[in-house]
Amino acid sequence: MYIETTRKLLEFIRKSPTAFQAVEEMKNRLTEQGFEELSEKEHWKLVPGGKYLVTRNHSALIAFCIPQTEVWKFHIMASHSDSPAFKIKENPEIKIENSYVKLNVEKYGGMLMAPWFDRPLSVAGRVIIRGRDGLEEKLVNVERDLVMIPNLAIHMNREANNGFSYNPQKDLLPLFAAGSTDRTLLEIIAEQTGIPKEDILSHDLFLYNRMPGTIWGADQEFVSSARLDDLQCAFSSMEGLLRSQHQNSITVHCVMDNEEVGSGTKQGAASTFLKDTLLRINMGLGRTYEEYLMTLAGSFMVSADNAHALHPNHTDKADPVNRPVLNKGIVIKYNANQKYCTDAVSAAEFKELCAKADVPYQTFVNRSDIAGGSTLGNISNTQVPMNTVDIGLPQLAMHSPYETAGVKDTEYLIRMAAELFA
Ligand code: CO
């Protein structure tokens, strides 16, 4: 069961090299299962028992189910679709002494840079094209090994193993072609998509790691892949939604973009996307604004973003007591300064959920002398205030292009999500 679920997760990640493809994959899976796609530009006609989804910017998605009987509370699970990567800049080709062509890229989010070297990479994202009836968006994935960021040999950088500091404008530009080529990246994308090059007006394109995910370890206990943060949580939330009956609440699967750059975009957790959607659900069911506020007051959100597991080579980096490990269940995250919005109330509610779902949980708190990261929960709460817990699945090498987690934990999170959405 665990292995089967993990394989499905890896298949989902393989098809989701960027947030755009992740949203497309979720949209396809949900519509296959009877979800109706709504447009933010049109009136919504909602009915009890209905299942719906809406996207924003093609990179954030909210799916929701309305119970048959009247139950006025939202149960929400929020995660994010983006991961740190390198974004292709405008006019990216740089010729080097008529011998090479490299691509000009910039950092998206705070990544570990070293593991991007010396591995096959490719390019995916979206292009906007001139269509028959105006502008059209096309998703793009060059599904072959296309570029590589070659390391500098140890002989030319004797300091490479002594804490070398990388300069993203100098050290991280990927090699794209030999100097003899006259093809540009957009020409390759035009060929791949069958769109005339002159019709491509603009692009949001990213590098991604070509190495497929794998299950490994003495007893096949580990899984490694790109983008486990946070597609492991997004996938679990979606699968939980599909497994459940939606009788006890209006259930909401919410996947936001741009968490890795602070969430402050129209499709990020700081935007009104979730608030607008919840308001329209409320209005669509004939309820007043006061009734919306009453509903929020009784609602519950699980903010799901991966957590740091105890590192085998760096046990000193973990809190002395709260030391989550792979395959031991969902991690509840705490922070006194409210980077995580877990409090006594939401933690208790979450522990009861885990007990009902029969899944284990563990706890994470940063060492008091290490500043941790932040996530969606508290940012989202400024738009949609409600009782919220921050959780995640334990993982190693967060923000590497190849991260490691436990094979059992995805299934645990799906079971918890199914209970939340029961
Ligand atoms: Co994350």
PDB file of C-alpha atoms in Angstrom, residues 188-382:
ATOM      1  CA  ILE A 188      13.343  24.420 -29.805  1.00  0.00           C
ATOM      2  CA  ILE A 189      10.151  25.170 -27.906  1.00  0.00           C
ATOM      3  CA  ALA A 190       8.418  26.228 -31.135  1.00  0.00           C
ATOM      4  CA  GLU A 191       9.433  22.922 -32.766  1.00  0.00           C
ATOM      5  CA  GLN A 192       8.250  20.942 -29.759  1.00  0.00           C
ATOM      6  CA  THR A 193       4.849  22.607 -29.544  1.00  0.00           C
ATOM      7  CA  GLY A 194       4.292  23.066 -33.282  1.00  0.00           C
ATOM      8  CA  ILE A 195       3.763  26.810 -32.797  1.00  0.00           C
ATOM      9  CA  PRO A 196       5.468  29.205 -35.225  1.00  0.00           C
ATOM     10  CA  LYS A 197       8.301  30.914 -33.353  1.00  0.00           C
ATOM     11  CA  GLU A 198       7.081  34.397 -34.291  1.00  0.00           C
ATOM     12  CA  ASP A 199       3.763  33.675 -32.511  1.00  0.00           C
ATOM     13  CA  ILE A 200       5.450  33.123 -29.136  1.00  0.00           C
ATOM     14  CA  LEU A 201       5.111  36.478 -27.398  1.00  0.00           C
ATOM     15  CA  SER A 202       6.360  35.716 -23.895  1.00  0.00           C
ATOM     16  CA  HIS A 203       7.333  32.950 -21.500  1.00  0.00           C
ATOM     17  CA  ASP A 204       7.575  31.757 -17.889  1.00  0.00           C
ATOM     18  CA  LEU A 205      10.144  28.966 -18.190  1.00  0.00           C
ATOM     19  CA  PHE A 206      12.192  27.177 -15.532  1.00  0.00           C
ATOM     20  CA  LEU A 207      15.010  24.650 -15.389  1.00  0.00           C
ATOM     21  CA  TYR A 208      14.060  21.313 -13.849  1.00  0.00           C
ATOM     22  CA  ASN A 209      15.936  18.207 -12.779  1.00  0.00           C
ATOM     23  CA  ARG A 210      15.551  15.356 -15.256  1.00  0.00           C
ATOM     24  CA  MET A 211      16.445  12.613 -12.773  1.00  0.00           C
ATOM     25  CA  PRO A 212      13.309  10.548 -12.123  1.00  0.00           C
ATOM     26  CA  GLY A 213      12.211   9.841  -8.568  1.00  0.00           C
ATOM     27  CA  THR A 214      13.292   6.576  -6.937  1.00  0.00           C
ATOM     28  CA  ILE A 215      12.453   4.350  -3.978  1.00  0.00           C
ATOM     29  CA  TRP A 216      15.604   3.087  -2.259  1.00  0.00           C
ATOM     30  CA  GLY A 217      17.301   1.905   0.960  1.00  0.00           C
ATOM     31  CA  ALA A 218      18.060  -1.483   2.563  1.00  0.00           C
ATOM     32  CA  ASP A 219      14.329  -2.135   2.942  1.00  0.00           C
ATOM     33  CA  GLN A 220      13.045   0.337   0.336  1.00  0.00           C
ATOM     34  CA  GLU A 221      12.206   2.784   3.099  1.00  0.00           C
ATOM     35  CA  PHE A 222      13.209   6.037   1.371  1.00  0.00           C
ATOM     36  CA  VAL A 223      11.938   8.013  -1.599  1.00  0.00           C
ATOM     37  CA  SER A 224      13.928  10.685  -3.402  1.00  0.00           C
ATOM     38  CA  SER A 225      12.658  13.058  -6.057  1.00  0.00           C
ATOM     39  CA  ALA A 226      12.525  16.635  -7.211  1.00  0.00           C
ATOM     40  CA  ARG A 227       9.832  18.872  -5.688  1.00  0.00           C
ATOM     41  CA  LEU A 228       8.777  16.716  -2.710  1.00  0.00           C
ATOM     42  CA  ASP A 229       8.419  20.146  -1.037  1.00  0.00           C
ATOM     43  CA  ASP A 230       5.599  20.666  -1.530  1.00  0.00           C
ATOM     44  CA  LEU A 231       4.058  18.334  -4.114  1.00  0.00           C
ATOM     45  CA  GLN A 232       4.076  15.522  -1.533  1.00  0.00           C
ATOM     46  CA  CYS A 233       1.540  17.538   0.492  1.00  0.00           C
ATOM     47  CA  ALA A 234      -0.404  18.815  -2.553  1.00  0.00           C
ATOM     48  CA  PHE A 235      -0.759  15.243  -3.862  1.00  0.00           C
ATOM     49  CA  SER A 236      -1.804  13.892  -0.439  1.00  0.00           C
ATOM     50  CA  SER A 237      -4.400  16.636  -0.026  1.00  0.00           C
ATOM     51  CA  MET A 238      -5.879  15.877  -3.466  1.00  0.00           C
ATOM     52  CA  GLU A 239      -5.937  12.112  -2.877  1.00  0.00           C
ATOM     53  CA  GLY A 240      -7.536  12.646   0.533  1.00  0.00           C
ATOM     54  CA  LEU A 241     -10.233  14.767  -1.093  1.00  0.00           C
ATOM     55  CA  LEU A 242     -10.926  12.026  -3.651  1.00  0.00           C
ATOM     56  CA  ARG A 243     -11.135   9.319  -0.983  1.00  0.00           C
ATOM     57  CA  SER A 244     -13.656  11.071   1.254  1.00  0.00           C
ATOM     58  CA  GLN A 245     -17.416  11.599   1.475  1.00  0.00           C
ATOM     59  CA  HIS A 246     -17.698  15.345   2.270  1.00  0.00           C
ATOM     60  CA  GLN A 247     -20.532  15.013   4.764  1.00  0.00           C
ATOM     61  CA  ASN A 248     -19.254  16.975   7.770  1.00  0.00           C
ATOM     62  CA  SER A 249     -18.009  20.194   6.187  1.00  0.00           C
ATOM     63  CA  ILE A 250     -17.511  22.113   2.945  1.00  0.00           C
ATOM     64  CA  THR A 251     -14.172  20.544   2.023  1.00  0.00           C
ATOM     65  CA  VAL A 252     -11.464  22.621   0.349  1.00  0.00           C
ATOM     66  CA  HIS A 253      -8.236  21.442  -1.314  1.00  0.00           C
ATOM     67  CA  CYS A 254      -6.161  24.578  -1.826  1.00  0.00           C
ATOM     68  CA  VAL A 255      -2.801  24.694  -3.627  1.00  0.00           C
ATOM     69  CA  MET A 256      -1.154  28.132  -3.808  1.00  0.00           C
ATOM     70  CA  ASP A 257       1.759  29.321  -5.940  1.00  0.00           C
ATOM     71  CA  ASN A 258       4.774  31.473  -5.041  1.00  0.00           C
ATOM     72  CA  GLU A 259       5.269  30.218  -1.470  1.00  0.00           C
ATOM     73  CA  GLU A 260       9.004  30.057  -2.153  1.00  0.00           C
ATOM     74  CA  VAL A 261       9.163  33.796  -2.889  1.00  0.00           C
ATOM     75  CA  GLY A 262       6.993  35.043  -0.026  1.00  0.00           C
ATOM     76  CA  SER A 263       3.443  34.327  -1.291  1.00  0.00           C
ATOM     77  CA  GLY A 264       2.782  37.972  -2.189  1.00  0.00           C
ATOM     78  CA  THR A 265       1.260  37.487  -5.664  1.00  0.00           C
ATOM     79  CA  LYS A 266      -2.322  37.280  -6.952  1.00  0.00           C
ATOM     80  CA  GLN A 267      -2.024  33.469  -6.886  1.00  0.00           C
ATOM     81  CA  GLY A 268      -0.075  33.246  -3.602  1.00  0.00           C
ATOM     82  CA  ALA A 269      -1.256  32.614  -0.041  1.00  0.00           C
ATOM     83  CA  ALA A 270      -1.161  36.362   0.736  1.00  0.00           C
ATOM     84  CA  SER A 271      -3.660  37.003  -2.079  1.00  0.00           C
ATOM     85  CA  THR A 272      -7.444  36.957  -1.855  1.00  0.00           C
ATOM     86  CA  PHE A 273      -7.741  33.772  -3.959  1.00  0.00           C
ATOM     87  CA  LEU A 274      -8.870  31.587  -1.054  1.00  0.00           C
ATOM     88  CA  LYS A 275     -10.955  34.369   0.499  1.00  0.00           C
ATOM     89  CA  ASP A 276     -12.647  35.171  -2.837  1.00  0.00           C
ATOM     90  CA  THR A 277     -13.416  31.493  -3.416  1.00  0.00           C
ATOM     91  CA  LEU A 278     -14.852  30.943   0.071  1.00  0.00           C
ATOM     92  CA  LEU A 279     -16.957  34.114  -0.268  1.00  0.00           C
ATOM     93  CA  ARG A 280     -18.311  32.961  -3.626  1.00  0.00           C
ATOM     94  CA  ILE A 281     -19.147  29.534  -2.184  1.00  0.00           C
ATOM     95  CA  ASN A 282     -20.995  31.304   0.625  1.00  0.00           C
ATOM     96  CA  MET A 283     -22.877  33.635  -1.754  1.00  0.00           C
ATOM     97  CA  GLY A 284     -23.541  30.803  -4.196  1.00  0.00           C
ATOM     98  CA  LEU A 285     -25.343  28.946  -1.433  1.00  0.00           C
ATOM     99  CA  GLY A 286     -27.514  31.973  -0.685  1.00  0.00           C
ATOM    100  CA  ARG A 287     -25.838  33.026   2.563  1.00  0.00           C
ATOM    101  CA  THR A 288     -25.182  36.514   3.937  1.00  0.00           C
ATOM    102  CA  TYR A 289     -21.774  38.065   4.715  1.00  0.00           C
ATOM    103  CA  GLU A 290     -22.456  37.711   8.426  1.00  0.00           C
ATOM    104  CA  GLU A 291     -23.152  34.019   7.867  1.00  0.00           C
ATOM    105  CA  TYR A 292     -19.801  33.806   6.032  1.00  0.00           C
ATOM    106  CA  LEU A 293     -18.054  35.228   9.097  1.00  0.00           C
ATOM    107  CA  MET A 294     -19.959  32.810  11.335  1.00  0.00           C
ATOM    108  CA  THR A 295     -18.823  29.950   9.078  1.00  0.00           C
ATOM    109  CA  LEU A 296     -15.156  31.052   9.229  1.00  0.00           C
ATOM    110  CA  ALA A 297     -15.306  31.205  13.024  1.00  0.00           C
ATOM    111  CA  GLY A 298     -16.147  27.503  13.117  1.00  0.00           C
ATOM    112  CA  SER A 299     -13.755  26.403  10.364  1.00  0.00           C
ATOM    113  CA  PHE A 300     -10.416  24.599  10.455  1.00  0.00           C
ATOM    114  CA  MET A 301      -7.352  24.780   8.209  1.00  0.00           C
ATOM    115  CA  VAL A 302      -4.439  22.387   7.863  1.00  0.00           C
ATOM    116  CA  SER A 303      -1.491  24.247   6.351  1.00  0.00           C
ATOM    117  CA  ALA A 304       0.643  21.457   4.873  1.00  0.00           C
ATOM    118  CA  ASP A 305       4.238  22.152   3.880  1.00  0.00           C
ATOM    119  CA  ASN A 306       7.123  19.751   4.365  1.00  0.00           C
ATOM    120  CA  ALA A 307       9.171  19.698   7.577  1.00  0.00           C
ATOM    121  CA  HIS A 308      12.843  19.074   8.401  1.00  0.00           C
ATOM    122  CA  ALA A 309      13.620  15.544   9.576  1.00  0.00           C
ATOM    123  CA  LEU A 310      16.558  14.752  11.861  1.00  0.00           C
ATOM    124  CA  HIS A 311      19.631  14.657   9.581  1.00  0.00           C
ATOM    125  CA  PRO A 312      21.849  11.562  10.016  1.00  0.00           C
ATOM    126  CA  ASN A 313      25.075  13.604   9.653  1.00  0.00           C
ATOM    127  CA  HIS A 314      23.875  16.702  11.497  1.00  0.00           C
ATOM    128  CA  THR A 315      21.922  15.571  14.550  1.00  0.00           C
ATOM    129  CA  ASP A 316      23.129  18.722  16.340  1.00  0.00           C
ATOM    130  CA  LYS A 317      20.901  20.862  14.096  1.00  0.00           C
ATOM    131  CA  ALA A 318      17.694  19.472  15.613  1.00  0.00           C
ATOM    132  CA  ASP A 319      15.917  20.576  18.788  1.00  0.00           C
ATOM    133  CA  PRO A 320      17.073  18.445  21.786  1.00  0.00           C
ATOM    134  CA  VAL A 321      13.622  16.895  22.218  1.00  0.00           C
ATOM    135  CA  ASN A 322      11.470  17.389  19.115  1.00  0.00           C
ATOM    136  CA  ARG A 323      13.271  15.362  16.461  1.00  0.00           C
ATOM    137  CA  PRO A 324      11.001  14.126  13.671  1.00  0.00           C
ATOM    138  CA  VAL A 325      12.255  11.263  11.500  1.00  0.00           C
ATOM    139  CA  LEU A 326      11.238   9.748   8.168  1.00  0.00           C
ATOM    140  CA  ASN A 327       8.377   7.203   8.176  1.00  0.00           C
ATOM    141  CA  LYS A 328       7.186   8.093  11.684  1.00  0.00           C
ATOM    142  CA  GLY A 329       4.224  10.178  10.601  1.00  0.00           C
ATOM    143  CA  ILE A 330       2.970  13.704  10.080  1.00  0.00           C
ATOM    144  CA  VAL A 331       4.973  16.504  11.688  1.00  0.00           C
ATOM    145  CA  ILE A 332       3.151  19.199  13.681  1.00  0.00           C
ATOM    146  CA  LYS A 333       5.232  22.397  13.473  1.00  0.00           C
ATOM    147  CA  TYR A 334       5.454  24.911  16.319  1.00  0.00           C
ATOM    148  CA  ASN A 335       7.051  28.353  16.534  1.00  0.00           C
ATOM    149  CA  ALA A 336       6.626  30.858  19.374  1.00  0.00           C
ATOM    150  CA  ASN A 337       6.939  33.784  16.940  1.00  0.00           C
ATOM    151  CA  GLN A 338       4.069  32.335  14.877  1.00  0.00           C
ATOM    152  CA  LYS A 339       5.982  31.593  11.683  1.00  0.00           C
ATOM    153  CA  TYR A 340       3.912  28.462  12.173  1.00  0.00           C
ATOM    154  CA  CYS A 341       0.425  29.215  13.398  1.00  0.00           C
ATOM    155  CA  THR A 342      -0.039  26.014  15.404  1.00  0.00           C
ATOM    156  CA  ASP A 343      -1.342  26.768  18.894  1.00  0.00           C
ATOM    157  CA  ALA A 344      -2.703  24.630  21.716  1.00  0.00           C
ATOM    158  CA  VAL A 345      -6.214  24.689  20.213  1.00  0.00           C
ATOM    159  CA  SER A 346      -5.299  23.739  16.638  1.00  0.00           C
ATOM    160  CA  ALA A 347      -2.694  21.168  17.783  1.00  0.00           C
ATOM    161  CA  ALA A 348      -5.284  19.420  19.936  1.00  0.00           C
ATOM    162  CA  GLU A 349      -7.817  19.358  17.112  1.00  0.00           C
ATOM    163  CA  PHE A 350      -5.173  17.977  14.738  1.00  0.00           C
ATOM    164  CA  LYS A 351      -4.081  15.250  17.174  1.00  0.00           C
ATOM    165  CA  GLU A 352      -7.710  14.120  17.432  1.00  0.00           C
ATOM    166  CA  LEU A 353      -7.916  14.001  13.630  1.00  0.00           C
ATOM    167  CA  CYS A 354      -4.783  11.820  13.469  1.00  0.00           C
ATOM    168  CA  ALA A 355      -6.202   9.526  16.153  1.00  0.00           C
ATOM    169  CA  LYS A 356      -9.439   9.103  14.173  1.00  0.00           C
ATOM    170  CA  ALA A 357      -7.477   8.451  10.979  1.00  0.00           C
ATOM    171  CA  ASP A 358      -5.184   6.064  12.903  1.00  0.00           C
ATOM    172  CA  VAL A 359      -1.969   7.739  11.705  1.00  0.00           C
ATOM    173  CA  PRO A 360       1.092   8.669  13.781  1.00  0.00           C
ATOM    174  CA  TYR A 361       2.249  12.247  14.328  1.00  0.00           C
ATOM    175  CA  GLN A 362       5.453  13.812  15.650  1.00  0.00           C
ATOM    176  CA  THR A 363       6.518  17.341  16.519  1.00  0.00           C
ATOM    177  CA  PHE A 364       8.970  19.899  15.157  1.00  0.00           C
ATOM    178  CA  VAL A 365      10.300  23.037  16.785  1.00  0.00           C
ATOM    179  CA  ASN A 366      13.449  24.821  15.609  1.00  0.00           C
ATOM    180  CA  ARG A 367      16.467  24.886  17.882  1.00  0.00           C
ATOM    181  CA  SER A 368      16.135  28.181  19.755  1.00  0.00           C
ATOM    182  CA  ASP A 369      19.359  29.456  18.152  1.00  0.00           C
ATOM    183  CA  ILE A 370      18.322  28.613  14.547  1.00  0.00           C
ATOM    184  CA  ALA A 371      15.847  30.778  12.639  1.00  0.00           C
ATOM    185  CA  GLY A 372      13.530  28.511  10.663  1.00  0.00           C
ATOM    186  CA  GLY A 373      11.574  29.054   7.486  1.00  0.00           C
ATOM    187  CA  SER A 374       8.001  30.221   7.210  1.00  0.00           C
ATOM    188  CA  THR A 375       5.057  28.855   5.267  1.00  0.00           C
ATOM    189  CA  LEU A 376       1.476  29.397   4.104  1.00  0.00           C
ATOM    190  CA  GLY A 377      -0.551  29.178   7.290  1.00  0.00           C
ATOM    191  CA  ASN A 378       0.036  32.513   8.994  1.00  0.00           C
ATOM    192  CA  ILE A 379       0.115  34.387   5.658  1.00  0.00           C
ATOM    193  CA  SER A 380      -3.202  32.874   4.597  1.00  0.00           C
ATOM    194  CA  ASN A 381      -4.705  33.629   8.029  1.00  0.00           C
ATOM    195  CA  THR A 382      -4.370  37.369   7.420  1.00  0.00           C
TER     196      THR A 382
END
